[in-house]
Amino acid sequence: MKKIILVAGATGNLGLRIVKALVNKDAEIIVVVRSNSDIEKIKVLENLGVKIYKVSSWNLEELKTSCVGVSCVVSALAGLREVVVDAQKVLLDAAIAAGVPRFIPSDYSLDFTKFSYGENRNLDLRREFHEYLDKMPIAATSIFNGAFTELLIDEMPMILFKQKIILYWGNKDYKLAFTTMDNTAEFTAKVALESNTPRYLRIAGDLISPRELKVITSQLTGQKFRLFRPGGQKLLAVIIKIARRLAPGKKELYPAWQGMQYMHNMIDERSKIAKLDINRYPEIQWTTVKDFLLKYQKEKSI
């Protein structure tokens, strides 16, 4: 019998990639969406041939019905407390009520298990959900992937192309973990289709230092990039406090200070990954930062 995988949050960027990664595998896919979700995004999912289950309201009974017969629920929900904690709790309760054996929470981040409350708002919400999840009668697997490689050319201002600068904090030789969304999605799909996986799995498409990033960027662009270090962890922590006070952004998912908090965590020794699980599925072709930037440069020049 084919395994049935339910994906929540499939109208989002990562969620859609997870669905696409599952499509080519021997599985039946159910996508649960709110009935008021973007019509165009739902059409994209329909064109992939997956079963769409629309819920009028995010409640236990409706979600329980969508979970009947499901082998694993994959959450790719993104948001603040009302989503990461509240909505995920309802989804989890529905999965348990329907007898679903496995659950993958919406973590997809650096490994925050060694950090404390107050160090990163968005990761605090995931930690809070974990406390609820770990008390429940269901097998769970969290996937930690460092930072999405795509952020290097978007929301994570490390590569300043115009200024020809690699901006970094702390140690220029400290290796940061990056994984593309597609690699994360493919790994997640593989995990969802297994019958038994560890509580935590840690992946990284590449481990790269600011110094190495400077060399690679210079090679790919043919221009000389230089390193720029505004300061270390302590100064970054001070700037975060100031930025948060000046622009709280309480209802924003990614205010400027939130990105700074993430970088502060990434350069912390506690974020180091002792053992990667990238060899769990040998068929996955992991994308390095160099490969990603090379593709970006080619597409940019077209």
PDB file of C-alpha atoms in Angstrom:
ATOM      1  CA  MET A   1       0.000   0.000   0.000  1.00  0.00           C
ATOM      2  CA  LYS A   2       1.130   3.517  -0.763  1.00  0.00           C
ATOM      3  CA  LYS A   3       1.957   5.694   2.213  1.00  0.00           C
ATOM      4  CA  ILE A   4      -0.259   8.725   2.638  1.00  0.00           C
ATOM      5  CA  ILE A   5       1.578  11.935   3.557  1.00  0.00           C
ATOM      6  CA  LEU A   6      -0.290  15.045   4.635  1.00  0.00           C
ATOM      7  CA  VAL A   7       1.402  18.420   4.186  1.00  0.00           C
ATOM      8  CA  ALA A   8       0.240  21.566   5.971  1.00  0.00           C
ATOM      9  CA  GLY A   9       1.573  24.917   4.795  1.00  0.00           C
ATOM     10  CA  ALA A  10       1.905  23.777   1.180  1.00  0.00           C
ATOM     11  CA  THR A  11       0.977  27.206  -0.200  1.00  0.00           C
ATOM     12  CA  GLY A  12       4.221  28.541   1.259  1.00  0.00           C
ATOM     13  CA  ASN A  13       7.631  28.497  -0.411  1.00  0.00           C
ATOM     14  CA  LEU A  14       9.127  25.541   1.460  1.00  0.00           C
ATOM     15  CA  GLY A  15       5.818  23.700   1.751  1.00  0.00           C
ATOM     16  CA  LEU A  16       5.321  23.715  -2.015  1.00  0.00           C
ATOM     17  CA  ARG A  17       8.850  22.391  -2.520  1.00  0.00           C
ATOM     18  CA  ILE A  18       8.166  19.561  -0.062  1.00  0.00           C
ATOM     19  CA  VAL A  19       5.021  18.636  -2.004  1.00  0.00           C
ATOM     20  CA  LYS A  20       6.966  18.668  -5.287  1.00  0.00           C
ATOM     21  CA  ALA A  21       9.645  16.463  -3.713  1.00  0.00           C
ATOM     22  CA  LEU A  22       6.965  13.972  -2.669  1.00  0.00           C
ATOM     23  CA  VAL A  23       5.167  13.935  -6.022  1.00  0.00           C
ATOM     24  CA  ASN A  24       7.795  11.817  -7.773  1.00  0.00           C
ATOM     25  CA  LYS A  25       7.889   9.291  -4.952  1.00  0.00           C
ATOM     26  CA  ASP A  26       5.589   6.345  -4.414  1.00  0.00           C
ATOM     27  CA  ALA A  27       3.200   8.094  -2.054  1.00  0.00           C
ATOM     28  CA  GLU A  28      -0.271   9.582  -1.930  1.00  0.00           C
ATOM     29  CA  ILE A  29      -0.188  13.234  -0.970  1.00  0.00           C
ATOM     30  CA  ILE A  30      -2.860  15.190   0.846  1.00  0.00           C
ATOM     31  CA  VAL A  31      -2.526  18.938   1.189  1.00  0.00           C
ATOM     32  CA  VAL A  32      -4.635  20.694   3.790  1.00  0.00           C
ATOM     33  CA  VAL A  33      -5.390  24.370   3.102  1.00  0.00           C
ATOM     34  CA  ARG A  34      -7.789  26.935   4.413  1.00  0.00           C
ATOM     35  CA  SER A  35     -10.760  27.529   2.133  1.00  0.00           C
ATOM     36  CA  ASN A  36      -9.826  31.217   1.862  1.00  0.00           C
ATOM     37  CA  SER A  37      -6.272  30.478   0.677  1.00  0.00           C
ATOM     38  CA  ASP A  38      -4.917  32.111  -2.488  1.00  0.00           C
ATOM     39  CA  ILE A  39      -6.755  30.539  -5.454  1.00  0.00           C
ATOM     40  CA  GLU A  40      -3.702  30.675  -7.726  1.00  0.00           C
ATOM     41  CA  LYS A  41      -1.569  28.855  -5.162  1.00  0.00           C
ATOM     42  CA  ILE A  42      -4.232  26.169  -4.809  1.00  0.00           C
ATOM     43  CA  LYS A  43      -4.304  25.767  -8.606  1.00  0.00           C
ATOM     44  CA  VAL A  44      -0.554  25.147  -8.599  1.00  0.00           C
ATOM     45  CA  LEU A  45      -1.072  22.357  -6.072  1.00  0.00           C
ATOM     46  CA  GLU A  46      -3.986  20.914  -8.033  1.00  0.00           C
ATOM     47  CA  ASN A  47      -1.841  20.808 -11.179  1.00  0.00           C
ATOM     48  CA  LEU A  48       0.648  18.643  -9.278  1.00  0.00           C
ATOM     49  CA  GLY A  49      -2.089  16.031  -8.918  1.00  0.00           C
ATOM     50  CA  VAL A  50      -2.249  16.023  -5.128  1.00  0.00           C
ATOM     51  CA  LYS A  51      -5.446  15.738  -3.132  1.00  0.00           C
ATOM     52  CA  ILE A  52      -6.554  19.102  -1.766  1.00  0.00           C
ATOM     53  CA  TYR A  53      -8.458  19.113   1.516  1.00  0.00           C
ATOM     54  CA  LYS A  54      -9.975  22.509   2.262  1.00  0.00           C
ATOM     55  CA  VAL A  55     -10.935  23.407   5.824  1.00  0.00           C
ATOM     56  CA  SER A  56     -13.313  26.267   6.543  1.00  0.00           C
ATOM     57  CA  SER A  57     -11.768  26.797   9.956  1.00  0.00           C
ATOM     58  CA  TRP A  58      -8.639  25.388  11.562  1.00  0.00           C
ATOM     59  CA  ASN A  59     -10.373  23.124  14.081  1.00  0.00           C
ATOM     60  CA  LEU A  60      -9.786  19.645  15.469  1.00  0.00           C
ATOM     61  CA  GLU A  61     -12.725  17.892  13.792  1.00  0.00           C
ATOM     62  CA  GLU A  62     -12.055  19.128  10.247  1.00  0.00           C
ATOM     63  CA  LEU A  63      -8.339  18.448  10.492  1.00  0.00           C
ATOM     64  CA  LYS A  64      -8.933  15.034  12.060  1.00  0.00           C
ATOM     65  CA  THR A  65     -10.983  14.029   9.019  1.00  0.00           C
ATOM     66  CA  SER A  66      -8.149  15.044   6.684  1.00  0.00           C
ATOM     67  CA  CYS A  67      -5.671  12.977   8.741  1.00  0.00           C
ATOM     68  CA  VAL A  68      -7.506   9.640   8.586  1.00  0.00           C
ATOM     69  CA  GLY A  69      -5.239   6.951   7.136  1.00  0.00           C
ATOM     70  CA  VAL A  70      -2.224   9.260   6.989  1.00  0.00           C
ATOM     71  CA  SER A  71       1.250   7.805   7.658  1.00  0.00           C
ATOM     72  CA  CYS A  72       2.969  11.087   8.484  1.00  0.00           C
ATOM     73  CA  VAL A  73       1.938  14.714   8.897  1.00  0.00           C
ATOM     74  CA  VAL A  74       4.488  17.225   7.634  1.00  0.00           C
ATOM     75  CA  SER A  75       4.079  20.762   8.904  1.00  0.00           C
ATOM     76  CA  ALA A  76       5.565  23.627   6.915  1.00  0.00           C
ATOM     77  CA  LEU A  77       3.448  26.256   8.622  1.00  0.00           C
ATOM     78  CA  ALA A  78       5.159  29.624   8.981  1.00  0.00           C
ATOM     79  CA  GLY A  79       4.191  32.518  11.187  1.00  0.00           C
ATOM     80  CA  LEU A  80       4.230  33.757  14.749  1.00  0.00           C
ATOM     81  CA  ARG A  81       2.543  32.340  17.865  1.00  0.00           C
ATOM     82  CA  GLU A  82      -0.918  31.898  16.358  1.00  0.00           C
ATOM     83  CA  VAL A  83       0.605  29.667  13.679  1.00  0.00           C
ATOM     84  CA  VAL A  84       3.765  28.006  15.017  1.00  0.00           C
ATOM     85  CA  VAL A  85       2.294  27.284  18.444  1.00  0.00           C
ATOM     86  CA  ASP A  86      -1.505  27.515  18.289  1.00  0.00           C
ATOM     87  CA  ALA A  87      -2.232  26.207  14.761  1.00  0.00           C
ATOM     88  CA  GLN A  88       0.416  23.491  15.004  1.00  0.00           C
ATOM     89  CA  LYS A  89      -1.074  22.290  18.305  1.00  0.00           C
ATOM     90  CA  VAL A  90      -4.470  21.832  16.657  1.00  0.00           C
ATOM     91  CA  LEU A  91      -2.843  20.039  13.718  1.00  0.00           C
ATOM     92  CA  LEU A  92      -0.908  17.778  16.080  1.00  0.00           C
ATOM     93  CA  ASP A  93      -3.995  16.999  18.183  1.00  0.00           C
ATOM     94  CA  ALA A  94      -5.912  16.154  15.007  1.00  0.00           C
ATOM     95  CA  ALA A  95      -3.135  13.845  13.824  1.00  0.00           C
ATOM     96  CA  ILE A  96      -3.125  11.997  17.147  1.00  0.00           C
ATOM     97  CA  ALA A  97      -6.924  11.778  17.217  1.00  0.00           C
ATOM     98  CA  ALA A  98      -6.834  10.221  13.729  1.00  0.00           C
ATOM     99  CA  GLY A  99      -4.143   7.731  14.731  1.00  0.00           C
ATOM    100  CA  VAL A 100      -1.318   9.185  12.636  1.00  0.00           C
ATOM    101  CA  PRO A 101       1.947   7.572  13.826  1.00  0.00           C
ATOM    102  CA  ARG A 102       4.450  10.291  12.842  1.00  0.00           C
ATOM    103  CA  PHE A 103       4.739  14.081  12.820  1.00  0.00           C
ATOM    104  CA  ILE A 104       7.374  16.444  11.376  1.00  0.00           C
ATOM    105  CA  PRO A 105       7.088  19.908  12.974  1.00  0.00           C
ATOM    106  CA  SER A 106       7.835  23.146  11.152  1.00  0.00           C
ATOM    107  CA  ASP A 107      11.362  23.735  12.427  1.00  0.00           C
ATOM    108  CA  TYR A 108      13.719  23.888   9.399  1.00  0.00           C
ATOM    109  CA  SER A 109      16.222  26.060  11.230  1.00  0.00           C
ATOM    110  CA  LEU A 110      19.520  25.910  13.065  1.00  0.00           C
ATOM    111  CA  ASP A 111      19.659  23.486  15.978  1.00  0.00           C
ATOM    112  CA  PHE A 112      18.173  25.515  18.818  1.00  0.00           C
ATOM    113  CA  THR A 113      18.124  22.692  21.379  1.00  0.00           C
ATOM    114  CA  LYS A 114      21.167  24.094  23.211  1.00  0.00           C
ATOM    115  CA  PHE A 115      19.869  27.658  23.326  1.00  0.00           C
ATOM    116  CA  SER A 116      17.683  29.291  25.985  1.00  0.00           C
ATOM    117  CA  TYR A 117      14.454  31.260  25.878  1.00  0.00           C
ATOM    118  CA  GLY A 118      14.936  34.924  25.025  1.00  0.00           C
ATOM    119  CA  GLU A 119      17.780  34.459  22.540  1.00  0.00           C
ATOM    120  CA  ASN A 120      15.620  34.231  19.425  1.00  0.00           C
ATOM    121  CA  ARG A 121      11.912  35.050  19.329  1.00  0.00           C
ATOM    122  CA  ASN A 122      10.975  32.851  16.372  1.00  0.00           C
ATOM    123  CA  LEU A 123      12.972  29.879  17.655  1.00  0.00           C
ATOM    124  CA  ASP A 124      11.443  30.360  21.106  1.00  0.00           C
ATOM    125  CA  LEU A 125       8.041  29.651  19.545  1.00  0.00           C
ATOM    126  CA  ARG A 126       9.332  26.419  18.043  1.00  0.00           C
ATOM    127  CA  ARG A 127      10.853  25.463  21.393  1.00  0.00           C
ATOM    128  CA  GLU A 128       7.530  26.114  23.094  1.00  0.00           C
ATOM    129  CA  PHE A 129       5.761  23.869  20.596  1.00  0.00           C
ATOM    130  CA  HIS A 130       8.383  21.168  21.177  1.00  0.00           C
ATOM    131  CA  GLU A 131       7.527  21.129  24.877  1.00  0.00           C
ATOM    132  CA  TYR A 132       3.943  20.306  23.940  1.00  0.00           C
ATOM    133  CA  LEU A 133       4.914  17.881  21.168  1.00  0.00           C
ATOM    134  CA  ASP A 134       7.295  15.836  23.304  1.00  0.00           C
ATOM    135  CA  LYS A 135       4.535  15.058  25.804  1.00  0.00           C
ATOM    136  CA  MET A 136       2.233  13.640  23.152  1.00  0.00           C
ATOM    137  CA  PRO A 137       1.853   9.977  22.049  1.00  0.00           C
ATOM    138  CA  ILE A 138       3.289  10.386  18.564  1.00  0.00           C
ATOM    139  CA  ALA A 139       6.746   9.885  17.022  1.00  0.00           C
ATOM    140  CA  ALA A 140       8.262  13.194  15.941  1.00  0.00           C
ATOM    141  CA  THR A 141      11.301  14.169  13.902  1.00  0.00           C
ATOM    142  CA  SER A 142      12.675  17.705  13.716  1.00  0.00           C
ATOM    143  CA  ILE A 143      14.890  18.677  10.793  1.00  0.00           C
ATOM    144  CA  PHE A 144      17.610  21.243  11.438  1.00  0.00           C
ATOM    145  CA  ASN A 145      19.237  22.713   8.324  1.00  0.00           C
ATOM    146  CA  GLY A 146      21.174  25.741   9.541  1.00  0.00           C
ATOM    147  CA  ALA A 147      20.105  28.669   7.340  1.00  0.00           C
ATOM    148  CA  PHE A 148      18.562  28.514   3.889  1.00  0.00           C
ATOM    149  CA  THR A 149      21.264  29.175   1.283  1.00  0.00           C
ATOM    150  CA  GLU A 150      18.798  31.390  -0.606  1.00  0.00           C
ATOM    151  CA  LEU A 151      19.023  33.956   2.196  1.00  0.00           C
ATOM    152  CA  LEU A 152      22.584  34.804   1.140  1.00  0.00           C
ATOM    153  CA  ILE A 153      21.221  36.719  -1.867  1.00  0.00           C
ATOM    154  CA  ASP A 154      18.130  38.022  -0.147  1.00  0.00           C
ATOM    155  CA  GLU A 155      17.426  38.605   3.546  1.00  0.00           C
ATOM    156  CA  MET A 156      20.840  37.771   5.022  1.00  0.00           C
ATOM    157  CA  PRO A 157      23.171  40.672   4.144  1.00  0.00           C
ATOM    158  CA  MET A 158      26.464  38.781   4.139  1.00  0.00           C
ATOM    159  CA  ILE A 159      27.286  39.220   0.465  1.00  0.00           C
ATOM    160  CA  LEU A 160      27.137  42.894  -0.496  1.00  0.00           C
ATOM    161  CA  PHE A 161      27.661  42.661  -4.254  1.00  0.00           C
ATOM    162  CA  LYS A 162      27.653  46.400  -4.999  1.00  0.00           C
ATOM    163  CA  GLN A 163      30.142  47.182  -2.243  1.00  0.00           C
ATOM    164  CA  LYS A 164      32.166  44.000  -2.943  1.00  0.00           C
ATOM    165  CA  ILE A 165      32.060  43.141   0.742  1.00  0.00           C
ATOM    166  CA  ILE A 166      31.524  39.982   2.773  1.00  0.00           C
ATOM    167  CA  LEU A 167      30.015  41.236   6.017  1.00  0.00           C
ATOM    168  CA  TYR A 168      30.461  38.978   9.020  1.00  0.00           C
ATOM    169  CA  TRP A 169      30.421  38.987  12.802  1.00  0.00           C
ATOM    170  CA  GLY A 170      32.825  37.187  15.091  1.00  0.00           C
ATOM    171  CA  ASN A 171      35.396  34.779  13.663  1.00  0.00           C
ATOM    172  CA  LYS A 172      36.126  34.884   9.913  1.00  0.00           C
ATOM    173  CA  ASP A 173      37.039  31.187   9.985  1.00  0.00           C
ATOM    174  CA  TYR A 174      33.940  29.982  11.814  1.00  0.00           C
ATOM    175  CA  LYS A 175      31.954  27.717   9.508  1.00  0.00           C
ATOM    176  CA  LEU A 176      28.264  28.493   9.046  1.00  0.00           C
ATOM    177  CA  ALA A 177      25.721  25.872   7.955  1.00  0.00           C
ATOM    178  CA  PHE A 178      23.677  26.505   4.813  1.00  0.00           C
ATOM    179  CA  THR A 179      21.155  24.267   3.028  1.00  0.00           C
ATOM    180  CA  THR A 180      19.049  25.114  -0.017  1.00  0.00           C
ATOM    181  CA  MET A 181      15.276  24.939   0.254  1.00  0.00           C
ATOM    182  CA  ASP A 182      15.168  22.227  -2.409  1.00  0.00           C
ATOM    183  CA  ASN A 183      17.654  20.058  -0.518  1.00  0.00           C
ATOM    184  CA  THR A 184      15.722  20.628   2.712  1.00  0.00           C
ATOM    185  CA  ALA A 185      12.463  19.726   0.972  1.00  0.00           C
ATOM    186  CA  GLU A 186      13.899  16.564  -0.581  1.00  0.00           C
ATOM    187  CA  PHE A 187      15.361  15.432   2.736  1.00  0.00           C
ATOM    188  CA  THR A 188      12.048  16.138   4.475  1.00  0.00           C
ATOM    189  CA  ALA A 189      10.159  14.086   1.870  1.00  0.00           C
ATOM    190  CA  LYS A 190      12.535  11.167   2.444  1.00  0.00           C
ATOM    191  CA  VAL A 191      12.061  11.393   6.206  1.00  0.00           C
ATOM    192  CA  ALA A 192       8.275  11.529   5.830  1.00  0.00           C
ATOM    193  CA  LEU A 193       8.260   8.306   3.827  1.00  0.00           C
ATOM    194  CA  GLU A 194      10.257   6.367   6.404  1.00  0.00           C
ATOM    195  CA  SER A 195       8.547   4.401   9.150  1.00  0.00           C
ATOM    196  CA  ASN A 196      11.018   5.251  11.896  1.00  0.00           C
ATOM    197  CA  THR A 197      13.418   8.202  12.193  1.00  0.00           C
ATOM    198  CA  PRO A 198      15.300   9.835  15.113  1.00  0.00           C
ATOM    199  CA  ARG A 199      13.839  12.727  17.100  1.00  0.00           C
ATOM    200  CA  TYR A 200      16.383  15.099  15.532  1.00  0.00           C
ATOM    201  CA  LEU A 201      18.098  15.070  12.158  1.00  0.00           C
ATOM    202  CA  ARG A 202      20.733  17.648  11.243  1.00  0.00           C
ATOM    203  CA  ILE A 203      21.714  18.561   7.697  1.00  0.00           C
ATOM    204  CA  ALA A 204      23.831  21.117   5.854  1.00  0.00           C
ATOM    205  CA  GLY A 205      24.376  21.354   2.140  1.00  0.00           C
ATOM    206  CA  ASP A 206      27.574  23.242   2.939  1.00  0.00           C
ATOM    207  CA  LEU A 207      29.655  24.416   5.882  1.00  0.00           C
ATOM    208  CA  ILE A 208      31.458  27.600   4.904  1.00  0.00           C
ATOM    209  CA  SER A 209      33.347  30.391   6.668  1.00  0.00           C
ATOM    210  CA  PRO A 210      33.248  34.109   5.779  1.00  0.00           C
ATOM    211  CA  ARG A 211      36.860  33.842   4.575  1.00  0.00           C
ATOM    212  CA  GLU A 212      35.933  30.976   2.233  1.00  0.00           C
ATOM    213  CA  LEU A 213      32.845  32.854   1.077  1.00  0.00           C
ATOM    214  CA  LYS A 214      35.036  35.812   0.139  1.00  0.00           C
ATOM    215  CA  VAL A 215      37.296  33.605  -1.996  1.00  0.00           C
ATOM    216  CA  ILE A 216      34.371  31.920  -3.751  1.00  0.00           C
ATOM    217  CA  THR A 217      32.508  35.177  -4.434  1.00  0.00           C
ATOM    218  CA  SER A 218      35.667  36.781  -5.818  1.00  0.00           C
ATOM    219  CA  GLN A 219      36.267  33.803  -8.111  1.00  0.00           C
ATOM    220  CA  LEU A 220      32.714  33.691  -9.426  1.00  0.00           C
ATOM    221  CA  THR A 221      32.353  37.430 -10.049  1.00  0.00           C
ATOM    222  CA  GLY A 222      35.897  38.103 -11.197  1.00  0.00           C
ATOM    223  CA  GLN A 223      35.955  40.991  -8.728  1.00  0.00           C
ATOM    224  CA  LYS A 224      37.964  41.381  -5.550  1.00  0.00           C
ATOM    225  CA  PHE A 225      35.751  41.108  -2.483  1.00  0.00           C
ATOM    226  CA  ARG A 226      36.992  42.010   0.986  1.00  0.00           C
ATOM    227  CA  LEU A 227      35.971  41.002   4.478  1.00  0.00           C
ATOM    228  CA  PHE A 228      34.296  43.523   6.765  1.00  0.00           C
ATOM    229  CA  ARG A 229      33.818  42.769  10.469  1.00  0.00           C
ATOM    230  CA  PRO A 230      31.687  45.330  12.357  1.00  0.00           C
ATOM    231  CA  GLY A 231      32.311  43.468  15.627  1.00  0.00           C
ATOM    232  CA  GLY A 232      31.787  40.307  17.602  1.00  0.00           C
ATOM    233  CA  GLN A 233      28.877  38.623  19.361  1.00  0.00           C
ATOM    234  CA  LYS A 234      28.710  41.148  22.194  1.00  0.00           C
ATOM    235  CA  LEU A 235      28.405  44.163  19.904  1.00  0.00           C
ATOM    236  CA  LEU A 236      25.832  42.358  17.752  1.00  0.00           C
ATOM    237  CA  ALA A 237      23.784  41.612  20.895  1.00  0.00           C
ATOM    238  CA  VAL A 238      23.793  45.318  21.802  1.00  0.00           C
ATOM    239  CA  ILE A 239      22.714  46.310  18.279  1.00  0.00           C
ATOM    240  CA  ILE A 240      19.886  43.750  18.422  1.00  0.00           C
ATOM    241  CA  LYS A 241      18.548  45.297  21.641  1.00  0.00           C
ATOM    242  CA  ILE A 242      18.674  48.794  20.155  1.00  0.00           C
ATOM    243  CA  ALA A 243      17.047  47.721  16.876  1.00  0.00           C
ATOM    244  CA  ARG A 244      14.292  45.862  18.716  1.00  0.00           C
ATOM    245  CA  ARG A 245      13.550  48.878  20.893  1.00  0.00           C
ATOM    246  CA  LEU A 246      13.459  51.308  17.957  1.00  0.00           C
ATOM    247  CA  ALA A 247      11.427  49.040  15.649  1.00  0.00           C
ATOM    248  CA  PRO A 248       9.722  46.281  17.693  1.00  0.00           C
ATOM    249  CA  GLY A 249       7.890  44.752  14.729  1.00  0.00           C
ATOM    250  CA  LYS A 250       5.898  42.548  17.102  1.00  0.00           C
ATOM    251  CA  LYS A 251       3.525  41.423  14.357  1.00  0.00           C
ATOM    252  CA  GLU A 252       6.222  41.027  11.700  1.00  0.00           C
ATOM    253  CA  LEU A 253       7.649  37.582  11.041  1.00  0.00           C
ATOM    254  CA  TYR A 254      11.086  38.851  10.042  1.00  0.00           C
ATOM    255  CA  PRO A 255      11.802  42.331  11.426  1.00  0.00           C
ATOM    256  CA  ALA A 256      15.433  43.438  11.027  1.00  0.00           C
ATOM    257  CA  TRP A 257      16.398  42.468  14.581  1.00  0.00           C
ATOM    258  CA  GLN A 258      15.038  38.933  14.072  1.00  0.00           C
ATOM    259  CA  GLY A 259      17.540  38.354  11.279  1.00  0.00           C
ATOM    260  CA  MET A 260      20.258  39.699  13.575  1.00  0.00           C
ATOM    261  CA  GLN A 261      19.177  37.266  16.295  1.00  0.00           C
ATOM    262  CA  TYR A 262      19.496  34.406  13.851  1.00  0.00           C
ATOM    263  CA  MET A 263      22.995  35.476  12.825  1.00  0.00           C
ATOM    264  CA  HIS A 264      23.928  35.837  16.505  1.00  0.00           C
ATOM    265  CA  ASN A 265      22.840  32.215  17.012  1.00  0.00           C
ATOM    266  CA  MET A 266      24.643  31.002  13.883  1.00  0.00           C
ATOM    267  CA  ILE A 267      28.031  32.321  15.037  1.00  0.00           C
ATOM    268  CA  ASP A 268      27.537  30.890  18.522  1.00  0.00           C
ATOM    269  CA  GLU A 269      29.578  27.775  19.379  1.00  0.00           C
ATOM    270  CA  ARG A 270      26.380  26.106  20.585  1.00  0.00           C
ATOM    271  CA  SER A 271      25.096  25.989  17.004  1.00  0.00           C
ATOM    272  CA  LYS A 272      27.950  23.713  15.912  1.00  0.00           C
ATOM    273  CA  ILE A 273      26.758  20.429  14.446  1.00  0.00           C
ATOM    274  CA  ALA A 274      28.657  17.487  15.911  1.00  0.00           C
ATOM    275  CA  LYS A 275      27.392  15.015  13.312  1.00  0.00           C
ATOM    276  CA  LEU A 276      25.545  15.636  10.072  1.00  0.00           C
ATOM    277  CA  ASP A 277      22.900  13.235   8.749  1.00  0.00           C
ATOM    278  CA  ILE A 278      23.444  14.076   5.075  1.00  0.00           C
ATOM    279  CA  ASN A 279      24.542  10.523   4.257  1.00  0.00           C
ATOM    280  CA  ARG A 280      21.241   9.076   5.431  1.00  0.00           C
ATOM    281  CA  TYR A 281      19.977   9.286   1.847  1.00  0.00           C
ATOM    282  CA  PRO A 282      22.999   8.905  -0.486  1.00  0.00           C
ATOM    283  CA  GLU A 283      20.921   9.710  -3.572  1.00  0.00           C
ATOM    284  CA  ILE A 284      20.455  13.340  -2.533  1.00  0.00           C
ATOM    285  CA  GLN A 285      22.806  15.678  -4.406  1.00  0.00           C
ATOM    286  CA  TRP A 286      23.702  18.388  -1.918  1.00  0.00           C
ATOM    287  CA  THR A 287      24.092  21.906  -3.303  1.00  0.00           C
ATOM    288  CA  THR A 288      27.143  23.795  -2.057  1.00  0.00           C
ATOM    289  CA  VAL A 289      27.176  27.559  -1.585  1.00  0.00           C
ATOM    290  CA  LYS A 290      29.552  27.796  -4.559  1.00  0.00           C
ATOM    291  CA  ASP A 291      27.172  25.837  -6.796  1.00  0.00           C
ATOM    292  CA  PHE A 292      24.252  27.944  -5.653  1.00  0.00           C
ATOM    293  CA  LEU A 293      26.046  31.245  -6.301  1.00  0.00           C
ATOM    294  CA  LEU A 294      27.284  30.003  -9.676  1.00  0.00           C
ATOM    295  CA  LYS A 295      23.718  29.264 -10.740  1.00  0.00           C
ATOM    296  CA  TYR A 296      22.590  32.648  -9.366  1.00  0.00           C
ATOM    297  CA  GLN A 297      25.278  34.447 -11.377  1.00  0.00           C
ATOM    298  CA  LYS A 298      24.296  32.631 -14.585  1.00  0.00           C
ATOM    299  CA  GLU A 299      20.597  33.394 -14.155  1.00  0.00           C
ATOM    300  CA  LYS A 300      21.376  37.014 -13.328  1.00  0.00           C
ATOM    301  CA  SER A 301      23.357  37.468 -16.540  1.00  0.00           C
ATOM    302  CA  ILE A 302      20.634  36.016 -18.784  1.00  0.00           C
TER     303      ILE A 302
END
